[in-house]
Structures are given as C-alpha cells and as structure tokens.
Coordinates of C-alpha atoms in Angstrom, one line a residue:
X1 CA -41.6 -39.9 -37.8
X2 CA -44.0 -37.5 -36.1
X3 CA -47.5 -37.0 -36.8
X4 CA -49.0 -34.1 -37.8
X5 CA -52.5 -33.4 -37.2
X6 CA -54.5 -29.9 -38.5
X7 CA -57.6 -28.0 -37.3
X8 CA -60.8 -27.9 -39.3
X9 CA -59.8 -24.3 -39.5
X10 CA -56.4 -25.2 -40.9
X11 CA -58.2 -27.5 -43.2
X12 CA -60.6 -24.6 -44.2
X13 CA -58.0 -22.7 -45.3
X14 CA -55.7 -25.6 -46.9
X15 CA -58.5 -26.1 -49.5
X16 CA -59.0 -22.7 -50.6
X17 CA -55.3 -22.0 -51.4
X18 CA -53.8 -22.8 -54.9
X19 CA -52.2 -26.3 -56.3
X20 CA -48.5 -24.8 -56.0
X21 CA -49.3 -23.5 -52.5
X22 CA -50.6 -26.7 -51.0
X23 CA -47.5 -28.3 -52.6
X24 CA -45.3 -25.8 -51.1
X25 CA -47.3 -26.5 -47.8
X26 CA -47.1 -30.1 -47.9
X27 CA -43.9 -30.4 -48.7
X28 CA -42.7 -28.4 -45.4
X29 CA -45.1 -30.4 -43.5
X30 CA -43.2 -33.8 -44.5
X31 CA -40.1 -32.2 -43.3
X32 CA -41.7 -31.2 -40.1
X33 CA -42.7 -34.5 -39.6
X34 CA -39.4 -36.2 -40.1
X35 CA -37.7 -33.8 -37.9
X36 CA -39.6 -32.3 -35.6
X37 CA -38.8 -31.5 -32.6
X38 CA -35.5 -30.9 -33.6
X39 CA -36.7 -28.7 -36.8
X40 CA -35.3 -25.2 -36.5
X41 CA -35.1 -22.3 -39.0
X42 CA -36.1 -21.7 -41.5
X43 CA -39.4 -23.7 -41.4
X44 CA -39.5 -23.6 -37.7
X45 CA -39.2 -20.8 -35.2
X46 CA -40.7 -20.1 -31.9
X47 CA -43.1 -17.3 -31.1
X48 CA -42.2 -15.0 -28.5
X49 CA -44.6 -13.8 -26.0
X50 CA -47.2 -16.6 -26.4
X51 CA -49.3 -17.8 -23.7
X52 CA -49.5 -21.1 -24.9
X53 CA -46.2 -23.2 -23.8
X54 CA -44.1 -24.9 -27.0
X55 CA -46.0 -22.6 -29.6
X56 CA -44.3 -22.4 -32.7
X57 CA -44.6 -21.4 -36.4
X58 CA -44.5 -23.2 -39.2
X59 CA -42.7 -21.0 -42.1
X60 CA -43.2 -21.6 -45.6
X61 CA -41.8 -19.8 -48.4
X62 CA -44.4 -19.3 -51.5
X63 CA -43.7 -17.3 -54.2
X64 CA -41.2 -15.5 -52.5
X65 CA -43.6 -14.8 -50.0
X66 CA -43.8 -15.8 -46.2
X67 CA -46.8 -18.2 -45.1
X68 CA -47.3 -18.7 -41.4
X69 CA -48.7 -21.8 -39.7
X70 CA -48.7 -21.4 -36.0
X71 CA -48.5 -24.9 -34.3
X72 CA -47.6 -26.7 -30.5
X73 CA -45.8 -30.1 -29.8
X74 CA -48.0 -31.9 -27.6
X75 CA -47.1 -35.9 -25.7
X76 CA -46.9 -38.6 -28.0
X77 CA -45.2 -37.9 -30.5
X78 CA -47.7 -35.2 -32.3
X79 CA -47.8 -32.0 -34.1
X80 CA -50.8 -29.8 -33.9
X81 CA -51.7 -27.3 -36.3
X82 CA -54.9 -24.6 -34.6
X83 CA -56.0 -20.9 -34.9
X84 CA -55.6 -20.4 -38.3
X85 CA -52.6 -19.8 -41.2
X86 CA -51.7 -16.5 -41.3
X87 CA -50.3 -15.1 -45.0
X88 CA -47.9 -11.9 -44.2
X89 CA -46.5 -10.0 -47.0

C-alpha cells in the first residue's frame, strides 16, 4: 500500500467541500493508494506538457461532474497531492 500525503492547500480545500464529495474523494484516494503506480484511467491520467516529471491527475467523478487533483509519485513509496484541486465542469 502506498501512502498518500496532501498539501495544506489540498487540505484547505478538502474541508470546504460537501459530505458526499469528500466520500467520493476519499474513496478514490484508497484506490490510489492500493494501486498506485500502476493506477491508470479513469482515476489516473498523466498531464501532458508539465514541467514537473511524473505529474499526474487524480480524476474523480462527483455528481456526474469531473474533480481534478493534480499529484506526483515521489521515492519511497509516496503519493503527493500540491497546487490545489481544480473542479472543471
């Protein structure tokens, strides 16, 4: 299992959104951390033309609508979750 560690901006934001979001959130997370590296789409997908190396974002669907997390891999075995999640309609 992998751990997943989140900014104080990610955090920020976490506790603003709604019960059913977090839930939605969290429950993604868990499978990111079970599978990760190897997690692909749907809840994972790389983003193109980054200028950090291994960036990727988490995708989770709320509501029928798309929530972005962006996140890297980094040595020893961790996730982590910085700038900020992005909601996209």
């Amino acid at each position: 299992m992998w751990d997943v560690e989140t900014t104080d901006t990610f955090d920020a934001w976490f506790e603003l959104q709604s019960r059913d979001l977090k839930e939605d959130m969290l429950a993604t997370m868990l499978i990111l951390s079970e599978f990760a590296p190897q997690l692909g789409r749907p809840y994972v997908d790389t983003v193109k033309d980054s200028t950090f190396q291994n960036m990727k974002e988490l995708r989770v669907q709320h509501h029928g609508l798309p929530i972005r997390a962006f996140l890297h891999l980094i040595l020893c075995g961790k996730l982590s979750f910085y700038v900020q999640a992005i909601r996209m309609a």
